[in-house]
PDB file of C-alpha atoms in Angstrom:
ATOM      1  CA  UNK A   1     196.141  89.136  77.683  1.00  0.00           C
ATOM      2  CA  UNK A   2     192.328  90.274  76.641  1.00  0.00           C
ATOM      3  CA  UNK A   3     191.800  93.842  76.197  1.00  0.00           C
ATOM      4  CA  UNK A   4     190.200  95.777  79.349  1.00  0.00           C
ATOM      5  CA  UNK A   5     186.536  95.583  79.604  1.00  0.00           C
ATOM      6  CA  UNK A   6     187.040  97.841  82.354  1.00  0.00           C
ATOM      7  CA  UNK A   7     189.410 100.937  82.488  1.00  0.00           C
ATOM      8  CA  UNK A   8     189.521 103.367  85.772  1.00  0.00           C
ATOM      9  CA  UNK A   9     191.214 106.555  84.565  1.00  0.00           C
ATOM     10  CA  UNK A  10     192.596 108.938  87.209  1.00  0.00           C
ATOM     11  CA  UNK A  11     195.367 108.678  89.898  1.00  0.00           C
ATOM     12  CA  UNK A  12     197.596 105.554  91.186  1.00  0.00           C
ATOM     13  CA  UNK A  13     199.517 106.896  94.237  1.00  0.00           C
ATOM     14  CA  UNK A  14     200.806 106.148  97.677  1.00  0.00           C
ATOM     15  CA  UNK A  15     198.898 106.212 100.446  1.00  0.00           C
ATOM     16  CA  UNK A  16     201.060 106.762 103.690  1.00  0.00           C
ATOM     17  CA  UNK A  17     198.813 105.643 106.880  1.00  0.00           C
ATOM     18  CA  UNK A  18     199.986 106.601 110.091  1.00  0.00           C
ATOM     19  CA  UNK A  19     200.313 103.825 112.680  1.00  0.00           C
ATOM     20  CA  UNK A  20     200.211 103.505 116.289  1.00  0.00           C
ATOM     21  CA  UNK A  21     202.659 106.582 117.084  1.00  0.00           C
ATOM     22  CA  UNK A  22     205.064 108.385 115.063  1.00  0.00           C
ATOM     23  CA  UNK A  23     205.474 105.342 112.594  1.00  0.00           C
ATOM     24  CA  UNK A  24     204.240 105.602 108.872  1.00  0.00           C
ATOM     25  CA  UNK A  25     203.187 102.579 106.327  1.00  0.00           C
ATOM     26  CA  UNK A  26     203.105 103.609 102.952  1.00  0.00           C
ATOM     27  CA  UNK A  27     200.657 100.998 100.648  1.00  0.00           C
ATOM     28  CA  UNK A  28     200.109 101.686  96.842  1.00  0.00           C
ATOM     29  CA  UNK A  29     196.639 103.074  96.542  1.00  0.00           C
ATOM     30  CA  UNK A  30     194.293 105.617  94.955  1.00  0.00           C
ATOM     31  CA  UNK A  31     190.878 105.951  94.659  1.00  0.00           C
ATOM     32  CA  UNK A  32     190.781 105.582  90.518  1.00  0.00           C
ATOM     33  CA  UNK A  33     193.376 102.468  90.610  1.00  0.00           C
ATOM     34  CA  UNK A  34     192.064 100.865  93.782  1.00  0.00           C
ATOM     35  CA  UNK A  35     188.543 100.617  91.794  1.00  0.00           C
ATOM     36  CA  UNK A  36     190.092  99.387  88.566  1.00  0.00           C
ATOM     37  CA  UNK A  37     192.429  96.632  91.054  1.00  0.00           C
ATOM     38  CA  UNK A  38     189.138  95.429  92.765  1.00  0.00           C
ATOM     39  CA  UNK A  39     187.197  94.874  89.257  1.00  0.00           C
ATOM     40  CA  UNK A  40     190.297  92.893  88.282  1.00  0.00           C
ATOM     41  CA  UNK A  41     190.666  91.011  91.027  1.00  0.00           C
ATOM     42  CA  UNK A  42     186.835  90.038  90.682  1.00  0.00           C
ATOM     43  CA  UNK A  43     187.589  88.546  87.938  1.00  0.00           C
ATOM     44  CA  UNK A  44     187.053  91.453  84.723  1.00  0.00           C
ATOM     45  CA  UNK A  45     189.753  92.111  82.210  1.00  0.00           C
ATOM     46  CA  UNK A  46     190.567  95.824  83.571  1.00  0.00           C
ATOM     47  CA  UNK A  47     193.292  98.700  83.361  1.00  0.00           C
ATOM     48  CA  UNK A  48     194.348 101.773  85.318  1.00  0.00           C
ATOM     49  CA  UNK A  49     194.618 104.592  83.237  1.00  0.00           C
ATOM     50  CA  UNK A  50     197.357 107.054  84.531  1.00  0.00           C
ATOM     51  CA  UNK A  51     200.768 107.920  85.066  1.00  0.00           C
ATOM     52  CA  UNK A  52     203.084 106.915  87.644  1.00  0.00           C
ATOM     53  CA  UNK A  53     206.772 108.021  89.143  1.00  0.00           C
ATOM     54  CA  UNK A  54     209.622 106.262  88.132  1.00  0.00           C
ATOM     55  CA  UNK A  55     210.967 105.565  91.639  1.00  0.00           C
ATOM     56  CA  UNK A  56     210.250 103.138  94.554  1.00  0.00           C
ATOM     57  CA  UNK A  57     207.011 104.141  94.641  1.00  0.00           C
ATOM     58  CA  UNK A  58     205.987 103.901  91.029  1.00  0.00           C
ATOM     59  CA  UNK A  59     207.821 100.492  90.827  1.00  0.00           C
ATOM     60  CA  UNK A  60     205.673  99.217  93.656  1.00  0.00           C
ATOM     61  CA  UNK A  61     202.155 100.670  92.552  1.00  0.00           C
ATOM     62  CA  UNK A  62     203.625  98.835  88.584  1.00  0.00           C
ATOM     63  CA  UNK A  63     204.266  95.427  90.534  1.00  0.00           C
ATOM     64  CA  UNK A  64     200.819  95.226  92.638  1.00  0.00           C
ATOM     65  CA  UNK A  65     199.231  96.257  89.196  1.00  0.00           C
ATOM     66  CA  UNK A  66     200.502  93.190  87.657  1.00  0.00           C
ATOM     67  CA  UNK A  67     199.496  91.037  90.622  1.00  0.00           C
ATOM     68  CA  UNK A  68     196.326  92.038  90.671  1.00  0.00           C
ATOM     69  CA  UNK A  69     196.236  91.222  86.854  1.00  0.00           C
ATOM     70  CA  UNK A  70     195.952  94.770  85.354  1.00  0.00           C
ATOM     71  CA  UNK A  71     196.661  95.601  81.832  1.00  0.00           C
ATOM     72  CA  UNK A  72     200.133  98.050  82.743  1.00  0.00           C
ATOM     73  CA  UNK A  73     200.092  98.960  79.217  1.00  0.00           C
ATOM     74  CA  UNK A  74     197.629 101.752  80.444  1.00  0.00           C
ATOM     75  CA  UNK A  75     199.767 103.057  83.705  1.00  0.00           C
ATOM     76  CA  UNK A  76     202.241 105.376  81.861  1.00  0.00           C
ATOM     77  CA  UNK A  77     205.849 105.644  83.828  1.00  0.00           C
ATOM     78  CA  UNK A  78     206.739 109.275  83.920  1.00  0.00           C
ATOM     79  CA  UNK A  79     210.311 110.912  85.105  1.00  0.00           C
ATOM     80  CA  UNK A  80     208.353 113.420  88.059  1.00  0.00           C
ATOM     81  CA  UNK A  81     207.697 113.058  91.449  1.00  0.00           C
ATOM     82  CA  UNK A  82     205.107 110.667  93.024  1.00  0.00           C
ATOM     83  CA  UNK A  83     201.861 111.619  94.242  1.00  0.00           C
ATOM     84  CA  UNK A  84     201.527 110.903  97.893  1.00  0.00           C
ATOM     85  CA  UNK A  85     198.175 110.515  99.870  1.00  0.00           C
ATOM     86  CA  UNK A  86     199.038 111.347 103.468  1.00  0.00           C
ATOM     87  CA  UNK A  87     196.313 109.375 106.006  1.00  0.00           C
ATOM     88  CA  UNK A  88     197.191 110.968 109.431  1.00  0.00           C
ATOM     89  CA  UNK A  89     193.741 109.461 110.919  1.00  0.00           C
ATOM     90  CA  UNK A  90     191.863 105.955 109.853  1.00  0.00           C
ATOM     91  CA  UNK A  91     188.541 105.913 111.373  1.00  0.00           C
ATOM     92  CA  UNK A  92     187.277 107.584 109.514  1.00  0.00           C
ATOM     93  CA  UNK A  93     189.923 108.357 107.009  1.00  0.00           C
ATOM     94  CA  UNK A  94     191.212 111.828 106.935  1.00  0.00           C
ATOM     95  CA  UNK A  95     194.054 112.698 103.950  1.00  0.00           C
ATOM     96  CA  UNK A  96     195.707 115.444 102.304  1.00  0.00           C
ATOM     97  CA  UNK A  97     198.102 115.321  99.226  1.00  0.00           C
ATOM     98  CA  UNK A  98     201.547 116.242  98.185  1.00  0.00           C
ATOM     99  CA  UNK A  99     201.977 116.148  94.472  1.00  0.00           C
ATOM    100  CA  UNK A 100     203.029 119.329  92.919  1.00  0.00           C
ATOM    101  CA  UNK A 101     204.046 118.777  88.984  1.00  0.00           C
ATOM    102  CA  UNK A 102     203.980 115.010  89.712  1.00  0.00           C
ATOM    103  CA  UNK A 103     204.087 112.205  87.286  1.00  0.00           C
ATOM    104  CA  UNK A 104     200.021 111.596  87.730  1.00  0.00           C
ATOM    105  CA  UNK A 105     199.755 115.041  86.014  1.00  0.00           C
ATOM    106  CA  UNK A 106     201.610 114.013  82.677  1.00  0.00           C
ATOM    107  CA  UNK A 107     199.753 111.368  81.699  1.00  0.00           C
ATOM    108  CA  UNK A 108     199.259 111.214  78.002  1.00  0.00           C
ATOM    109  CA  UNK A 109     195.784 109.664  76.407  1.00  0.00           C
ATOM    110  CA  UNK A 110     197.468 109.881  72.644  1.00  0.00           C
ATOM    111  CA  UNK A 111     199.883 107.273  73.988  1.00  0.00           C
ATOM    112  CA  UNK A 112     197.141 104.589  75.120  1.00  0.00           C
ATOM    113  CA  UNK A 113     197.635 101.577  73.168  1.00  0.00           C
ATOM    114  CA  UNK A 114     195.978 101.355  69.791  1.00  0.00           C
ATOM    115  CA  UNK A 115     192.789 100.436  69.316  1.00  0.00           C
ATOM    116  CA  UNK A 116     191.969 100.622  73.463  1.00  0.00           C
ATOM    117  CA  UNK A 117     188.677 101.346  73.066  1.00  0.00           C
ATOM    118  CA  UNK A 118     186.969  98.758  71.117  1.00  0.00           C
ATOM    119  CA  UNK A 119     186.604  95.834  73.897  1.00  0.00           C
ATOM    120  CA  UNK A 120     185.827  98.727  76.445  1.00  0.00           C
ATOM    121  CA  UNK A 121     182.365  98.046  78.262  1.00  0.00           C
ATOM    122  CA  UNK A 122     182.757 100.598  81.502  1.00  0.00           C
ATOM    123  CA  UNK A 123     184.962 103.930  81.796  1.00  0.00           C
ATOM    124  CA  UNK A 124     185.285 105.128  85.128  1.00  0.00           C
ATOM    125  CA  UNK A 125     186.441 108.782  86.064  1.00  0.00           C
ATOM    126  CA  UNK A 126     186.409 110.444  89.252  1.00  0.00           C
ATOM    127  CA  UNK A 127     188.537 110.932  92.418  1.00  0.00           C
ATOM    128  CA  UNK A 128     190.768 113.984  92.826  1.00  0.00           C
ATOM    129  CA  UNK A 129     192.269 113.594  89.198  1.00  0.00           C
ATOM    130  CA  UNK A 130     189.074 115.612  88.029  1.00  0.00           C
ATOM    131  CA  UNK A 131     190.762 118.341  90.578  1.00  0.00           C
ATOM    132  CA  UNK A 132     194.078 118.386  89.157  1.00  0.00           C
ATOM    133  CA  UNK A 133     194.437 120.448  86.135  1.00  0.00           C
ATOM    134  CA  UNK A 134     196.044 119.964  83.249  1.00  0.00           C
ATOM    135  CA  UNK A 135     195.025 116.179  83.917  1.00  0.00           C
ATOM    136  CA  UNK A 136     191.822 117.236  84.863  1.00  0.00           C
ATOM    137  CA  UNK A 137     190.498 118.831  81.677  1.00  0.00           C
ATOM    138  CA  UNK A 138     192.567 116.492  79.759  1.00  0.00           C
ATOM    139  CA  UNK A 139     190.100 113.492  81.535  1.00  0.00           C
ATOM    140  CA  UNK A 140     186.994 115.242  81.031  1.00  0.00           C
ATOM    141  CA  UNK A 141     187.749 115.788  77.154  1.00  0.00           C
ATOM    142  CA  UNK A 142     188.264 112.065  77.341  1.00  0.00           C
ATOM    143  CA  UNK A 143     185.158 111.390  78.912  1.00  0.00           C
ATOM    144  CA  UNK A 144     183.189 113.349  76.854  1.00  0.00           C
ATOM    145  CA  UNK A 145     185.011 111.497  73.920  1.00  0.00           C
ATOM    146  CA  UNK A 146     183.844 108.364  75.013  1.00  0.00           C
ATOM    147  CA  UNK A 147     180.310 109.439  75.839  1.00  0.00           C
ATOM    148  CA  UNK A 148     179.643 110.826  72.667  1.00  0.00           C
ATOM    149  CA  UNK A 149     181.047 106.828  71.045  1.00  0.00           C
ATOM    150  CA  UNK A 150     178.176 105.548  73.372  1.00  0.00           C
ATOM    151  CA  UNK A 151     180.606 103.924  75.757  1.00  0.00           C
ATOM    152  CA  UNK A 152     179.129 103.607  79.699  1.00  0.00           C
ATOM    153  CA  UNK A 153     180.705 105.987  81.946  1.00  0.00           C
ATOM    154  CA  UNK A 154     180.864 105.155  85.731  1.00  0.00           C
ATOM    155  CA  UNK A 155     181.606 108.019  88.115  1.00  0.00           C
ATOM    156  CA  UNK A 156     182.768 108.406  91.737  1.00  0.00           C
ATOM    157  CA  UNK A 157     183.340 111.911  92.881  1.00  0.00           C
ATOM    158  CA  UNK A 158     185.488 110.562  96.241  1.00  0.00           C
ATOM    159  CA  UNK A 159     185.008 114.251  97.696  1.00  0.00           C
ATOM    160  CA  UNK A 160     188.436 115.393  99.008  1.00  0.00           C
ATOM    161  CA  UNK A 161     188.895 119.196 100.449  1.00  0.00           C
ATOM    162  CA  UNK A 162     191.031 119.885  97.056  1.00  0.00           C
ATOM    163  CA  UNK A 163     187.737 119.843  95.153  1.00  0.00           C
ATOM    164  CA  UNK A 164     186.643 123.184  96.876  1.00  0.00           C
ATOM    165  CA  UNK A 165     188.537 124.925  94.597  1.00  0.00           C
ATOM    166  CA  UNK A 166     185.852 126.656  92.411  1.00  0.00           C
ATOM    167  CA  UNK A 167     187.035 124.939  89.226  1.00  0.00           C
ATOM    168  CA  UNK A 168     185.910 121.602  89.995  1.00  0.00           C
ATOM    169  CA  UNK A 169     182.013 121.989  90.722  1.00  0.00           C
ATOM    170  CA  UNK A 170     181.152 122.151  87.240  1.00  0.00           C
ATOM    171  CA  UNK A 171     183.579 119.394  86.276  1.00  0.00           C
ATOM    172  CA  UNK A 172     181.257 117.354  88.943  1.00  0.00           C
ATOM    173  CA  UNK A 173     178.029 118.411  87.030  1.00  0.00           C
ATOM    174  CA  UNK A 174     179.553 117.656  83.370  1.00  0.00           C
ATOM    175  CA  UNK A 175     181.089 113.902  84.586  1.00  0.00           C
ATOM    176  CA  UNK A 176     177.567 113.542  86.859  1.00  0.00           C
ATOM    177  CA  UNK A 177     175.402 114.304  83.883  1.00  0.00           C
ATOM    178  CA  UNK A 178     177.050 111.781  81.021  1.00  0.00           C
ATOM    179  CA  UNK A 179     177.677 109.155  83.771  1.00  0.00           C
ATOM    180  CA  UNK A 180     175.363 105.886  83.894  1.00  0.00           C
ATOM    181  CA  UNK A 181     176.926 104.471  86.971  1.00  0.00           C
ATOM    182  CA  UNK A 182     177.875 107.067  90.089  1.00  0.00           C
ATOM    183  CA  UNK A 183     178.563 106.226  93.289  1.00  0.00           C
ATOM    184  CA  UNK A 184     178.054 108.648  96.151  1.00  0.00           C
ATOM    185  CA  UNK A 185     178.650 108.531  99.868  1.00  0.00           C
ATOM    186  CA  UNK A 186     176.469 110.621 102.210  1.00  0.00           C
ATOM    187  CA  UNK A 187     179.643 112.381 103.267  1.00  0.00           C
ATOM    188  CA  UNK A 188     180.179 113.536  99.522  1.00  0.00           C
ATOM    189  CA  UNK A 189     176.503 114.712  99.481  1.00  0.00           C
ATOM    190  CA  UNK A 190     177.222 116.879 102.174  1.00  0.00           C
ATOM    191  CA  UNK A 191     180.303 118.602 100.891  1.00  0.00           C
ATOM    192  CA  UNK A 192     179.198 118.900  97.307  1.00  0.00           C
ATOM    193  CA  UNK A 193     175.745 120.533  98.283  1.00  0.00           C
ATOM    194  CA  UNK A 194     176.172 121.940 101.920  1.00  0.00           C
ATOM    195  CA  UNK A 195     173.284 123.112 103.691  1.00  0.00           C
ATOM    196  CA  UNK A 196     171.024 120.697 101.893  1.00  0.00           C
ATOM    197  CA  UNK A 197     169.739 117.739 104.087  1.00  0.00           C
ATOM    198  CA  UNK A 198     170.664 114.805 102.512  1.00  0.00           C
ATOM    199  CA  UNK A 199     167.146 113.635 100.831  1.00  0.00           C
ATOM    200  CA  UNK A 200     167.262 117.089  99.774  1.00  0.00           C
ATOM    201  CA  UNK A 201     171.121 116.648  97.566  1.00  0.00           C
ATOM    202  CA  UNK A 202     170.128 113.251  96.624  1.00  0.00           C
ATOM    203  CA  UNK A 203     167.265 114.843  94.885  1.00  0.00           C
ATOM    204  CA  UNK A 204     169.279 117.211  93.247  1.00  0.00           C
ATOM    205  CA  UNK A 205     171.987 114.475  92.466  1.00  0.00           C
ATOM    206  CA  UNK A 206     169.197 112.438  90.729  1.00  0.00           C
ATOM    207  CA  UNK A 207     167.797 115.919  88.537  1.00  0.00           C
ATOM    208  CA  UNK A 208     171.170 116.318  87.306  1.00  0.00           C
ATOM    209  CA  UNK A 209     171.738 112.907  86.462  1.00  0.00           C
ATOM    210  CA  UNK A 210     168.435 111.269  85.839  1.00  0.00           C
ATOM    211  CA  UNK A 211     169.697 108.907  83.494  1.00  0.00           C
ATOM    212  CA  UNK A 212     172.014 107.355  86.169  1.00  0.00           C
ATOM    213  CA  UNK A 213     172.243 104.282  88.392  1.00  0.00           C
ATOM    214  CA  UNK A 214     173.326 105.653  91.849  1.00  0.00           C
ATOM    215  CA  UNK A 215     174.983 103.741  94.551  1.00  0.00           C
ATOM    216  CA  UNK A 216     174.882 105.734  97.888  1.00  0.00           C
ATOM    217  CA  UNK A 217     177.010 104.732 100.769  1.00  0.00           C
ATOM    218  CA  UNK A 218     176.397 105.740 104.484  1.00  0.00           C
ATOM    219  CA  UNK A 219     179.393 104.198 106.536  1.00  0.00           C
ATOM    220  CA  UNK A 220     177.960 101.924 108.621  1.00  0.00           C
ATOM    221  CA  UNK A 221     174.542 102.800 107.689  1.00  0.00           C
ATOM    222  CA  UNK A 222     172.516 100.943 104.841  1.00  0.00           C
ATOM    223  CA  UNK A 223     173.634 100.755 101.359  1.00  0.00           C
ATOM    224  CA  UNK A 224     171.155 102.272  98.609  1.00  0.00           C
ATOM    225  CA  UNK A 225     171.014 101.583  95.241  1.00  0.00           C
ATOM    226  CA  UNK A 226     168.439 104.023  92.819  1.00  0.00           C
ATOM    227  CA  UNK A 227     167.240 102.758  89.889  1.00  0.00           C
ATOM    228  CA  UNK A 228     164.861 104.996  87.654  1.00  0.00           C
ATOM    229  CA  UNK A 229     161.946 105.245  90.283  1.00  0.00           C
ATOM    230  CA  UNK A 230     162.849 102.390  92.361  1.00  0.00           C
ATOM    231  CA  UNK A 231     165.141 102.030  95.594  1.00  0.00           C
ATOM    232  CA  UNK A 232     166.800  99.019  97.156  1.00  0.00           C
ATOM    233  CA  UNK A 233     168.260  98.562 100.316  1.00  0.00           C
ATOM    234  CA  UNK A 234     171.400  96.332 101.591  1.00  0.00           C
ATOM    235  CA  UNK A 235     172.570  96.071 105.146  1.00  0.00           C
ATOM    236  CA  UNK A 236     176.055  96.276 105.722  1.00  0.00           C
ATOM    237  CA  UNK A 237     177.709  93.369 106.368  1.00  0.00           C
ATOM    238  CA  UNK A 238     178.939  92.869 110.303  1.00  0.00           C
ATOM    239  CA  UNK A 239     182.555  92.054 110.145  1.00  0.00           C
ATOM    240  CA  UNK A 240     185.209  92.631 112.164  1.00  0.00           C
ATOM    241  CA  UNK A 241     186.403  96.256 111.008  1.00  0.00           C
ATOM    242  CA  UNK A 242     190.342  96.846 110.643  1.00  0.00           C
ATOM    243  CA  UNK A 243     189.871 100.177 108.761  1.00  0.00           C
ATOM    244  CA  UNK A 244     187.553 101.447 106.095  1.00  0.00           C
ATOM    245  CA  UNK A 245     190.335 103.073 104.054  1.00  0.00           C
ATOM    246  CA  UNK A 246     189.050 101.996 100.428  1.00  0.00           C
ATOM    247  CA  UNK A 247     185.841 100.755 101.077  1.00  0.00           C
ATOM    248  CA  UNK A 248     184.346 102.911  99.195  1.00  0.00           C
ATOM    249  CA  UNK A 249     186.006 102.030  96.470  1.00  0.00           C
ATOM    250  CA  UNK A 250     185.790  98.156  96.917  1.00  0.00           C
ATOM    251  CA  UNK A 251     182.105  99.149  97.227  1.00  0.00           C
ATOM    252  CA  UNK A 252     182.392 100.581  93.544  1.00  0.00           C
ATOM    253  CA  UNK A 253     184.601  98.053  92.153  1.00  0.00           C
ATOM    254  CA  UNK A 254     182.372  95.347  93.280  1.00  0.00           C
ATOM    255  CA  UNK A 255     178.947  96.793  91.992  1.00  0.00           C
ATOM    256  CA  UNK A 256     180.649  97.669  88.232  1.00  0.00           C
ATOM    257  CA  UNK A 257     182.247  93.992  88.325  1.00  0.00           C
ATOM    258  CA  UNK A 258     178.924  92.148  89.456  1.00  0.00           C
ATOM    259  CA  UNK A 259     177.417  94.481  86.176  1.00  0.00           C
ATOM    260  CA  UNK A 260     179.595  93.487  83.816  1.00  0.00           C
ATOM    261  CA  UNK A 261     179.814  89.474  84.908  1.00  0.00           C
ATOM    262  CA  UNK A 262     176.033  88.944  85.771  1.00  0.00           C
ATOM    263  CA  UNK A 263     174.350  91.588  83.429  1.00  0.00           C
ATOM    264  CA  UNK A 264     171.309  89.485  83.905  1.00  0.00           C
ATOM    265  CA  UNK A 265     171.200  89.969  87.559  1.00  0.00           C
ATOM    266  CA  UNK A 266     168.650  91.900  89.689  1.00  0.00           C
ATOM    267  CA  UNK A 267     169.638  95.148  90.902  1.00  0.00           C
ATOM    268  CA  UNK A 268     169.264  94.219  94.587  1.00  0.00           C
ATOM    269  CA  UNK A 269     171.603  91.192  93.814  1.00  0.00           C
ATOM    270  CA  UNK A 270     174.393  94.018  92.298  1.00  0.00           C
ATOM    271  CA  UNK A 271     173.813  96.020  95.444  1.00  0.00           C
ATOM    272  CA  UNK A 272     174.372  93.050  97.875  1.00  0.00           C
ATOM    273  CA  UNK A 273     177.421  92.238  95.557  1.00  0.00           C
ATOM    274  CA  UNK A 274     178.778  95.797  96.464  1.00  0.00           C
ATOM    275  CA  UNK A 275     178.322  95.892 100.145  1.00  0.00           C
ATOM    276  CA  UNK A 276     179.880  92.244 100.530  1.00  0.00           C
ATOM    277  CA  UNK A 277     183.186  93.577  98.816  1.00  0.00           C
ATOM    278  CA  UNK A 278     182.787  96.282 100.830  1.00  0.00           C
ATOM    279  CA  UNK A 279     182.902  94.178 103.823  1.00  0.00           C
ATOM    280  CA  UNK A 280     185.686  92.251 102.969  1.00  0.00           C
ATOM    281  CA  UNK A 281     187.612  95.143 102.444  1.00  0.00           C
ATOM    282  CA  UNK A 282     187.165  96.725 106.006  1.00  0.00           C
ATOM    283  CA  UNK A 283     188.635  93.592 107.109  1.00  0.00           C
ATOM    284  CA  UNK A 284     192.008  94.410 106.242  1.00  0.00           C
ATOM    285  CA  UNK A 285     194.036  97.371 106.440  1.00  0.00           C
ATOM    286  CA  UNK A 286     194.946  99.538 104.052  1.00  0.00           C
ATOM    287  CA  UNK A 287     192.926  99.585 100.065  1.00  0.00           C
ATOM    288  CA  UNK A 288     192.702  95.827 100.217  1.00  0.00           C
ATOM    289  CA  UNK A 289     191.206  94.424  97.039  1.00  0.00           C
ATOM    290  CA  UNK A 290     189.164  91.331  97.494  1.00  0.00           C
ATOM    291  CA  UNK A 291     189.246  88.181  95.197  1.00  0.00           C
ATOM    292  CA  UNK A 292     186.224  86.802  93.931  1.00  0.00           C
ATOM    293  CA  UNK A 293     186.939  84.018  96.553  1.00  0.00           C
ATOM    294  CA  UNK A 294     187.029  86.691  99.490  1.00  0.00           C
ATOM    295  CA  UNK A 295     183.448  87.706  98.486  1.00  0.00           C
ATOM    296  CA  UNK A 296     181.963  84.250  97.508  1.00  0.00           C
ATOM    297  CA  UNK A 297     182.797  83.042 100.791  1.00  0.00           C
ATOM    298  CA  UNK A 298     181.385  86.038 103.015  1.00  0.00           C
ATOM    299  CA  UNK A 299     178.365  86.014 101.029  1.00  0.00           C
ATOM    300  CA  UNK A 300     177.792  82.217 101.919  1.00  0.00           C
ATOM    301  CA  UNK A 301     178.237  82.904 105.291  1.00  0.00           C
ATOM    302  CA  UNK A 302     175.732  85.485 105.462  1.00  0.00           C
ATOM    303  CA  UNK A 303     173.058  83.427 103.760  1.00  0.00           C
ATOM    304  CA  UNK A 304     173.528  80.677 106.677  1.00  0.00           C
TER     305      UNK A 304
END
């Protein structure tokens, strides 16, 4: 297996998604794991850098990682409880988390394979892992190390209520100041900068991260890509939506995969690919990771 060009560091967990009535469906998920799986399915050698439990939930995450083509040497198995995300509402998704002393908190950077940084083209961070000490500080230290080594970083805050803790915002600012690629949603901005209009919140983020390309998602409204002084717009693809769980992760993964596989493409082409990847994910329940053929078919269909 080729060394990963892309690694997403952070949570791999199990989503418990409420179905009709009182039934719940358990599916592998987690923002960082979702992004890694999307990038891998789109043809980039990738890994999820994190830790999972040794029970049935962790075993399923490892199996799904293998099926997606992820390098599972980076997904550590630890004898601790699983991290669970409860999703009582699907449209729009609502979450709460169960994970006291869970396996994800025991991720060990020093246990990664030897020379793992050599082929790395982008390292991704974000999600609730940056709000869960002691893992949060461990990941931030890793991000600083990679940044100093000249490795491009990507960042998606993927805001959840757990991030309302006062020690999260300094980590958010530190990550944004280092990241070359940032995805943020309108809901993220509203939570991170409460009381500010969306334009003012985006302006504040751009001042914090003037070096970054920023992918801005707005649910069913247009996606935007900010590149220095330029802004590109892309309408969302009109598809039959099953649910929107994992759509933001799919947009992020599609954008990064496009950057890695087509570095010569124009920013608008990368944005269009990100939107198509998100649309493919929306057509399936749960955090679906589209294959390259899925995205290509949607792009061809839309071009007719």
